[in-house]
PDB file of C-alpha atoms in Angstrom:
ATOM      1  CA  MET A 253       0.000   0.000   0.000  1.00  0.00           C
ATOM      2  CA  ASP A 254       3.001   2.298   0.447  1.00  0.00           C
ATOM      3  CA  ILE A 255       3.308   2.491  -3.334  1.00  0.00           C
ATOM      4  CA  ILE A 256      -0.007   4.380  -3.640  1.00  0.00           C
ATOM      5  CA  PRO A 257       0.965   7.591  -1.774  1.00  0.00           C
ATOM      6  CA  PHE A 258       4.426   7.304  -3.325  1.00  0.00           C
ATOM      7  CA  CYS A 259       3.005   7.455  -6.861  1.00  0.00           C
ATOM      8  CA  LEU A 260       0.420  10.124  -6.016  1.00  0.00           C
ATOM      9  CA  SER A 261       3.042  12.378  -4.423  1.00  0.00           C
ATOM     10  CA  PHE A 262       4.441  13.089  -7.910  1.00  0.00           C
ATOM     11  CA  LEU A 263       1.069  14.319  -9.217  1.00  0.00           C
ATOM     12  CA  THR A 264      -0.730  17.642  -8.892  1.00  0.00           C
ATOM     13  CA  PHE A 265      -4.491  18.158  -8.807  1.00  0.00           C
ATOM     14  CA  GLU A 266      -4.369  19.626 -12.329  1.00  0.00           C
ATOM     15  CA  GLN A 267      -2.584  16.551 -13.660  1.00  0.00           C
ATOM     16  CA  ILE A 268      -5.102  14.191 -12.077  1.00  0.00           C
ATOM     17  CA  GLU A 269      -7.979  16.313 -13.406  1.00  0.00           C
ATOM     18  CA  SER A 270      -6.567  15.990 -16.931  1.00  0.00           C
ATOM     19  CA  PHE A 271      -6.428  12.186 -16.785  1.00  0.00           C
ATOM     20  CA  SER A 272      -8.552  10.115 -19.128  1.00  0.00           C
ATOM     21  CA  LEU A 273     -11.175   7.696 -17.782  1.00  0.00           C
ATOM     22  CA  ILE A 274      -8.968   4.672 -17.036  1.00  0.00           C
ATOM     23  CA  PRO A 275      -6.204   6.525 -15.103  1.00  0.00           C
ATOM     24  CA  THR A 276      -8.879   8.457 -13.188  1.00  0.00           C
ATOM     25  CA  LEU A 277     -10.567   5.206 -12.165  1.00  0.00           C
ATOM     26  CA  LEU A 278      -7.200   3.762 -11.121  1.00  0.00           C
ATOM     27  CA  VAL A 279      -6.535   6.789  -8.893  1.00  0.00           C
ATOM     28  CA  ARG A 280      -9.951   6.449  -7.259  1.00  0.00           C
ATOM     29  CA  ILE A 281      -9.516   2.706  -6.723  1.00  0.00           C
ATOM     30  CA  GLY A 282      -6.022   3.268  -5.319  1.00  0.00           C
ATOM     31  CA  VAL A 283      -7.109   5.925  -2.824  1.00  0.00           C
ATOM     32  CA  SER A 284     -10.172   3.886  -1.794  1.00  0.00           C
ATOM     33  CA  ALA A 285      -8.027   0.799  -1.230  1.00  0.00           C
ATOM     34  CA  LEU A 286      -5.524   2.875   0.769  1.00  0.00           C
ATOM     35  CA  VAL A 287      -8.233   4.222   3.092  1.00  0.00           C
ATOM     36  CA  ILE A 288      -9.747   0.776   3.712  1.00  0.00           C
ATOM     37  CA  PHE A 289      -6.301  -0.749   4.222  1.00  0.00           C
ATOM     38  CA  ASP A 290      -5.181   1.944   6.694  1.00  0.00           C
ATOM     39  CA  ILE A 291      -8.314   1.608   8.837  1.00  0.00           C
ATOM     40  CA  SER A 292      -8.030  -2.184   8.854  1.00  0.00           C
ATOM     41  CA  LEU A 293      -4.302  -1.982   9.628  1.00  0.00           C
ATOM     42  CA  ALA A 294      -4.929   0.355  12.566  1.00  0.00           C
ATOM     43  CA  ASN A 295      -7.583  -1.977  13.943  1.00  0.00           C
ATOM     44  CA  TYR A 296      -5.474  -5.128  13.670  1.00  0.00           C
ATOM     45  CA  THR A 297      -2.396  -3.342  15.059  1.00  0.00           C
ATOM     46  CA  ILE A 298      -4.349  -2.331  18.166  1.00  0.00           C
ATOM     47  CA  MET A 299      -5.602  -5.911  18.546  1.00  0.00           C
ATOM     48  CA  ILE A 300      -2.096  -7.368  18.285  1.00  0.00           C
ATOM     49  CA  VAL A 301      -0.607  -4.834  20.728  1.00  0.00           C
ATOM     50  CA  TRP A 302      -3.454  -5.478  23.177  1.00  0.00           C
ATOM     51  CA  ALA A 303      -2.911  -9.244  22.949  1.00  0.00           C
ATOM     52  CA  ALA A 304       0.863  -8.851  23.418  1.00  0.00           C
ATOM     53  CA  VAL A 305       0.500  -6.559  26.453  1.00  0.00           C
ATOM     54  CA  THR A 306      -2.278  -8.465  28.224  1.00  0.00           C
ATOM     55  CA  GLY A 307      -1.360 -11.972  27.147  1.00  0.00           C
ATOM     56  CA  ASN A 308      -4.993 -12.633  26.232  1.00  0.00           C
ATOM     57  CA  LEU A 309      -6.144 -14.226  23.027  1.00  0.00           C
ATOM     58  CA  ILE A 310      -8.094 -12.212  20.451  1.00  0.00           C
ATOM     59  CA  HIS A 311     -11.747 -13.311  20.582  1.00  0.00           C
ATOM     60  CA  ASP A 312     -14.263 -12.239  17.985  1.00  0.00           C
ATOM     61  CA  THR A 313     -16.770 -11.476  20.760  1.00  0.00           C
ATOM     62  CA  GLU A 314     -14.554  -8.564  21.847  1.00  0.00           C
ATOM     63  CA  TRP A 315     -12.974  -7.666  18.512  1.00  0.00           C
ATOM     64  CA  THR A 316     -15.937  -8.117  16.211  1.00  0.00           C
ATOM     65  CA  LEU A 317     -14.126  -6.887  13.094  1.00  0.00           C
ATOM     66  CA  VAL A 318     -12.326 -10.248  13.083  1.00  0.00           C
ATOM     67  CA  ARG A 319     -15.503 -12.065  12.026  1.00  0.00           C
ATOM     68  CA  HIS A 320     -16.635  -9.518   9.438  1.00  0.00           C
ATOM     69  CA  TYR A 321     -15.791  -9.642   5.777  1.00  0.00           C
ATOM     70  CA  PHE A 322     -13.551  -7.077   4.136  1.00  0.00           C
ATOM     71  CA  PRO A 323     -15.749  -4.274   2.665  1.00  0.00           C
ATOM     72  CA  GLY A 324     -14.051  -4.697  -0.709  1.00  0.00           C
ATOM     73  CA  PHE A 325     -15.915  -7.971  -1.204  1.00  0.00           C
ATOM     74  CA  ALA A 326     -19.377  -6.539  -0.536  1.00  0.00           C
ATOM     75  CA  THR A 327     -22.083  -7.554  -3.000  1.00  0.00           C
ATOM     76  CA  SER A 328     -24.251  -4.432  -2.554  1.00  0.00           C
ATOM     77  CA  SER A 329     -24.139  -0.892  -1.197  1.00  0.00           C
ATOM     78  CA  ALA A 330     -26.092  -2.038   1.872  1.00  0.00           C
ATOM     79  CA  GLU A 331     -23.541  -4.774   2.630  1.00  0.00           C
ATOM     80  CA  PHE A 332     -20.572  -2.481   1.922  1.00  0.00           C
ATOM     81  CA  TRP A 333     -21.728   0.169   4.383  1.00  0.00           C
ATOM     82  CA  ARG A 334     -22.871  -2.375   6.963  1.00  0.00           C
ATOM     83  CA  GLN A 335     -19.337  -3.773   7.013  1.00  0.00           C
ATOM     84  CA  TRP A 336     -17.690  -0.345   6.810  1.00  0.00           C
ATOM     85  CA  HIS A 337     -19.829   1.239   9.532  1.00  0.00           C
ATOM     86  CA  HIS A 338     -19.199  -1.702  11.823  1.00  0.00           C
ATOM     87  CA  LEU A 339     -16.082   0.170  12.958  1.00  0.00           C
ATOM     88  CA  PHE A 340     -18.207   3.133  14.051  1.00  0.00           C
ATOM     89  CA  GLN A 341     -21.491   1.333  14.689  1.00  0.00           C
ATOM     90  CA  TYR A 342     -22.346   2.768  18.076  1.00  0.00           C
ATOM     91  CA  ILE A 343     -21.535   6.355  17.033  1.00  0.00           C
ATOM     92  CA  TRP A 344     -23.749   6.220  13.945  1.00  0.00           C
ATOM     93  CA  VAL A 345     -26.583   4.344  15.644  1.00  0.00           C
ATOM     94  CA  ASP A 346     -26.693   6.631  18.682  1.00  0.00           C
ATOM     95  CA  LEU A 347     -26.246   9.933  16.840  1.00  0.00           C
ATOM     96  CA  GLY A 348     -27.778   9.224  13.428  1.00  0.00           C
ATOM     97  CA  PHE A 349     -30.211   6.315  13.432  1.00  0.00           C
ATOM     98  CA  LYS A 350     -31.907   6.393  16.847  1.00  0.00           C
ATOM     99  CA  PRO A 351     -32.783  10.134  17.013  1.00  0.00           C
ATOM    100  CA  VAL A 352     -34.503  10.046  13.604  1.00  0.00           C
ATOM    101  CA  HIS A 353     -36.265   6.781  14.419  1.00  0.00           C
ATOM    102  CA  HIS A 354     -37.434   8.170  17.772  1.00  0.00           C
ATOM    103  CA  VAL A 355     -38.862  11.347  16.228  1.00  0.00           C
ATOM    104  CA  LEU A 356     -40.669   9.339  13.549  1.00  0.00           C
ATOM    105  CA  LYS A 357     -42.181   6.867  16.015  1.00  0.00           C
ATOM    106  CA  LYS A 358     -43.296   9.560  18.478  1.00  0.00           C
ATOM    107  CA  TYR A 359     -44.388  12.498  16.347  1.00  0.00           C
ATOM    108  CA  VAL A 360     -44.858  11.458  12.709  1.00  0.00           C
ATOM    109  CA  THR A 361     -45.953   7.889  12.071  1.00  0.00           C
ATOM    110  CA  PRO A 362     -48.848   7.843  14.629  1.00  0.00           C
ATOM    111  CA  ARG A 363     -50.517  10.578  12.566  1.00  0.00           C
ATOM    112  CA  VAL A 364     -50.151   8.781   9.216  1.00  0.00           C
ATOM    113  CA  SER A 365     -52.822   6.247   8.280  1.00  0.00           C
ATOM    114  CA  ASN A 366     -50.988   4.719   5.316  1.00  0.00           C
ATOM    115  CA  ARG A 367     -49.099   1.836   6.944  1.00  0.00           C
ATOM    116  CA  LYS A 368     -46.959   1.091   3.880  1.00  0.00           C
ATOM    117  CA  LEU A 369     -45.782   4.706   3.830  1.00  0.00           C
ATOM    118  CA  VAL A 370     -45.083   4.518   7.569  1.00  0.00           C
ATOM    119  CA  GLN A 371     -43.024   1.340   7.174  1.00  0.00           C
ATOM    120  CA  ALA A 372     -41.085   2.825   4.259  1.00  0.00           C
ATOM    121  CA  ALA A 373     -40.353   6.000   6.229  1.00  0.00           C
ATOM    122  CA  GLU A 374     -39.253   4.082   9.328  1.00  0.00           C
ATOM    123  CA  MET A 375     -36.944   1.982   7.172  1.00  0.00           C
ATOM    124  CA  ALA A 376     -35.463   4.732   5.003  1.00  0.00           C
ATOM    125  CA  LEU A 377     -35.240   7.962   7.023  1.00  0.00           C
ATOM    126  CA  PRO A 378     -33.168   6.647   9.972  1.00  0.00           C
ATOM    127  CA  VAL A 379     -30.701   5.172   7.459  1.00  0.00           C
ATOM    128  CA  MET A 380     -30.481   8.549   5.712  1.00  0.00           C
ATOM    129  CA  GLY A 381     -29.919  10.107   9.137  1.00  0.00           C
ATOM    130  CA  VAL A 382     -26.843   7.920   9.598  1.00  0.00           C
ATOM    131  CA  PHE A 383     -25.410   8.904   6.214  1.00  0.00           C
ATOM    132  CA  LEU A 384     -26.211  12.590   6.788  1.00  0.00           C
ATOM    133  CA  MET A 385     -24.372  12.419  10.118  1.00  0.00           C
ATOM    134  CA  SER A 386     -21.398  10.793   8.423  1.00  0.00           C
ATOM    135  CA  GLY A 387     -21.415  13.382   5.630  1.00  0.00           C
ATOM    136  CA  LEU A 388     -21.479  16.309   8.078  1.00  0.00           C
ATOM    137  CA  MET A 389     -18.613  14.801  10.060  1.00  0.00           C
ATOM    138  CA  HIS A 390     -16.503  14.499   6.914  1.00  0.00           C
ATOM    139  CA  GLU A 391     -17.450  18.051   5.880  1.00  0.00           C
ATOM    140  CA  TYR A 392     -16.207  19.280   9.250  1.00  0.00           C
ATOM    141  CA  ILE A 393     -12.876  17.487   8.808  1.00  0.00           C
ATOM    142  CA  VAL A 394     -12.399  18.881   5.286  1.00  0.00           C
ATOM    143  CA  ALA A 395     -13.352  22.399   6.409  1.00  0.00           C
ATOM    144  CA  ALA A 396     -10.972  22.198   9.375  1.00  0.00           C
ATOM    145  CA  LEU A 397      -8.068  20.928   7.275  1.00  0.00           C
ATOM    146  CA  TRP A 398      -8.427  22.982   4.098  1.00  0.00           C
ATOM    147  CA  HIS A 399     -11.231  25.546   4.700  1.00  0.00           C
ATOM    148  CA  GLU A 400     -13.291  23.984   1.932  1.00  0.00           C
ATOM    149  CA  ARG A 401     -16.936  24.895   1.394  1.00  0.00           C
ATOM    150  CA  PRO A 402     -19.336  22.095   2.404  1.00  0.00           C
ATOM    151  CA  GLY A 403     -21.249  20.097  -0.149  1.00  0.00           C
ATOM    152  CA  PRO A 404     -19.406  17.261  -1.955  1.00  0.00           C
ATOM    153  CA  MET A 405     -18.940  15.017   1.083  1.00  0.00           C
ATOM    154  CA  THR A 406     -22.559  15.322   2.171  1.00  0.00           C
ATOM    155  CA  ALA A 407     -23.765  14.709  -1.386  1.00  0.00           C
ATOM    156  CA  PHE A 408     -21.602  11.583  -1.616  1.00  0.00           C
ATOM    157  CA  PHE A 409     -22.951  10.088   1.600  1.00  0.00           C
ATOM    158  CA  LEU A 410     -26.584  10.932   0.815  1.00  0.00           C
ATOM    159  CA  ILE A 411     -26.227   9.220  -2.584  1.00  0.00           C
ATOM    160  CA  GLN A 412     -24.739   6.214  -0.833  1.00  0.00           C
ATOM    161  CA  GLY A 413     -27.636   6.274   1.630  1.00  0.00           C
ATOM    162  CA  VAL A 414     -30.159   6.139  -1.201  1.00  0.00           C
ATOM    163  CA  ALA A 415     -28.177   3.302  -2.823  1.00  0.00           C
ATOM    164  CA  THR A 416     -28.158   1.403   0.471  1.00  0.00           C
ATOM    165  CA  ILE A 417     -31.937   1.675   0.784  1.00  0.00           C
ATOM    166  CA  MET A 418     -32.482   0.731  -2.858  1.00  0.00           C
ATOM    167  CA  SER A 419     -30.195  -2.291  -2.626  1.00  0.00           C
ATOM    168  CA  LYS A 420     -32.139  -3.520   0.424  1.00  0.00           C
ATOM    169  CA  VAL A 421     -35.425  -3.077  -1.442  1.00  0.00           C
ATOM    170  CA  LEU A 422     -34.083  -4.910  -4.505  1.00  0.00           C
ATOM    171  CA  GLN A 423     -32.733  -7.712  -2.348  1.00  0.00           C
ATOM    172  CA  THR A 424     -36.131  -8.323  -0.754  1.00  0.00           C
ATOM    173  CA  THR A 425     -38.071  -8.069  -4.037  1.00  0.00           C
ATOM    174  CA  VAL A 426     -36.155  -8.847  -7.236  1.00  0.00           C
ATOM    175  CA  GLY A 427     -33.478 -10.731  -5.301  1.00  0.00           C
ATOM    176  CA  GLN A 428     -36.053 -13.284  -4.178  1.00  0.00           C
ATOM    177  CA  LYS A 429     -36.827 -14.176  -7.800  1.00  0.00           C
ATOM    178  CA  ILE A 430     -33.478 -13.782  -9.574  1.00  0.00           C
ATOM    179  CA  THR A 431     -30.115 -15.204  -8.487  1.00  0.00           C
ATOM    180  CA  VAL A 432     -27.126 -13.109  -9.547  1.00  0.00           C
ATOM    181  CA  PRO A 433     -23.573 -14.514  -9.191  1.00  0.00           C
ATOM    182  CA  PRO A 434     -21.686 -12.822  -6.290  1.00  0.00           C
ATOM    183  CA  MET A 435     -18.816 -11.781  -8.580  1.00  0.00           C
ATOM    184  CA  ILE A 436     -21.201  -9.734 -10.724  1.00  0.00           C
ATOM    185  CA  LEU A 437     -22.688  -8.078  -7.629  1.00  0.00           C
ATOM    186  CA  ILE A 438     -19.204  -7.291  -6.304  1.00  0.00           C
ATOM    187  CA  ALA A 439     -18.216  -5.768  -9.668  1.00  0.00           C
ATOM    188  CA  LEU A 440     -21.404  -3.659  -9.772  1.00  0.00           C
ATOM    189  CA  THR A 441     -20.832  -2.457  -6.200  1.00  0.00           C
ATOM    190  CA  TRP A 442     -17.254  -1.484  -7.015  1.00  0.00           C
ATOM    191  CA  ALA A 443     -18.366   0.290 -10.199  1.00  0.00           C
ATOM    192  CA  PHE A 444     -20.952   2.323  -8.299  1.00  0.00           C
ATOM    193  CA  ASN A 445     -18.571   3.197  -5.457  1.00  0.00           C
ATOM    194  CA  VAL A 446     -15.737   4.179  -7.783  1.00  0.00           C
ATOM    195  CA  THR A 447     -18.087   6.357  -9.856  1.00  0.00           C
ATOM    196  CA  THR A 448     -19.543   8.215  -6.883  1.00  0.00           C
ATOM    197  CA  ALA A 449     -16.118   8.441  -5.206  1.00  0.00           C
ATOM    198  CA  ALA A 450     -15.408  11.534  -7.317  1.00  0.00           C
ATOM    199  CA  LEU A 451     -17.533  13.582  -4.902  1.00  0.00           C
ATOM    200  CA  PHE A 452     -15.693  12.208  -1.890  1.00  0.00           C
ATOM    201  CA  MET A 453     -12.186  12.517  -3.298  1.00  0.00           C
ATOM    202  CA  GLU A 454     -12.472  15.856  -5.090  1.00  0.00           C
ATOM    203  CA  PRO A 455     -11.574  18.079  -2.078  1.00  0.00           C
ATOM    204  CA  VAL A 456      -8.939  15.595  -0.912  1.00  0.00           C
ATOM    205  CA  ILE A 457      -7.212  15.405  -4.295  1.00  0.00           C
ATOM    206  CA  ARG A 458      -7.514  19.152  -4.958  1.00  0.00           C
ATOM    207  CA  ASN A 459      -5.692  19.859  -1.673  1.00  0.00           C
ATOM    208  CA  GLN A 460      -3.317  16.933  -2.224  1.00  0.00           C
ATOM    209  CA  GLY A 461      -4.469  15.354   1.032  1.00  0.00           C
ATOM    210  CA  TYR A 462      -2.701  12.139   0.109  1.00  0.00           C
ATOM    211  CA  ASN A 463       0.592  13.936   0.794  1.00  0.00           C
ATOM    212  CA  MET A 464      -0.340  13.866   4.491  1.00  0.00           C
ATOM    213  CA  VAL A 465      -0.062  10.093   4.215  1.00  0.00           C
ATOM    214  CA  ALA A 466       2.916  10.306   1.882  1.00  0.00           C
ATOM    215  CA  LYS A 467       4.951  12.104   4.563  1.00  0.00           C
ATOM    216  CA  GLN A 468       4.817   8.895   6.607  1.00  0.00           C
ATOM    217  CA  SER A 469       5.733   6.673   3.651  1.00  0.00           C
ATOM    218  CA  LEU A 470       8.926   4.668   4.110  1.00  0.00           C
ATOM    219  CA  LEU A 471       9.178   4.354   0.346  1.00  0.00           C
ATOM    220  CA  ILE A 472       9.139   8.134  -0.130  1.00  0.00           C
ATOM    221  CA  HIS A 473      11.655   8.695   2.686  1.00  0.00           C
ATOM    222  CA  SER A 474      13.965   6.138   1.079  1.00  0.00           C
ATOM    223  CA  TYR A 475      13.503   7.728  -2.342  1.00  0.00           C
ATOM    224  CA  ASN A 476      14.277  11.216  -0.993  1.00  0.00           C
ATOM    225  CA  LEU A 477      17.336   9.901   0.844  1.00  0.00           C
ATOM    226  CA  LEU A 478      18.717   8.286  -2.302  1.00  0.00           C
ATOM    227  CA  ARG A 479      17.916  11.395  -4.324  1.00  0.00           C
ATOM    228  CA  SER A 480      19.682  13.680  -1.830  1.00  0.00           C
ATOM    229  CA  ASN A 481      22.772  11.478  -2.149  1.00  0.00           C
ATOM    230  CA  GLY A 482      22.780  11.849  -5.921  1.00  0.00           C
ATOM    231  CA  VAL A 483      21.524   8.377  -6.764  1.00  0.00           C
ATOM    232  CA  PHE A 484      18.646   9.852  -8.873  1.00  0.00           C
TER     233      PHE A 484
END
């Protein structure tokens, strides 16, 4: 994974913007893979350190990420975000899902006679609340780091929220009648995520946020050392 920030450190935002379709997709896939890898690496590093210090074995009842699949092999948007949000489950549920669900149950749905509409609202709106919360958190980080105007991050997460709801609906309707090979579903999920990733990555790439990671890259430090000694 060190090769990704190493390669990106030689590029400017203007150069990436001028890329054709295939190189642009490769950049998006590379950055997405780097983010997923770094979060997973941090989690497993903490687990290993904890086991080494305490002498206790790692049990999946305490470290539940151990028994969850890697998000990169998700077969739908719903599965991808269920696996991804597992790292932050209690934050999103407590701050995003439960407040919206509580308001709906107490103030809205008792006054609506259409039960199908009530069920749809109770299924969809709390999920959108989670994604809105996630989008606002990312907007705050981007604004704090680079003073960017809000918008792209929230749009990305709201689109993903809609996709999550739609994939659940399709799974319980069309999915009961048609069997699609998992590899096709994985490819479709990747295609959708890579396409919508432009909204998420645009402020990061424009401000060359990957260079924050690149500064910690052993490969880049080695390259700079060799270059300073006249090797390159």
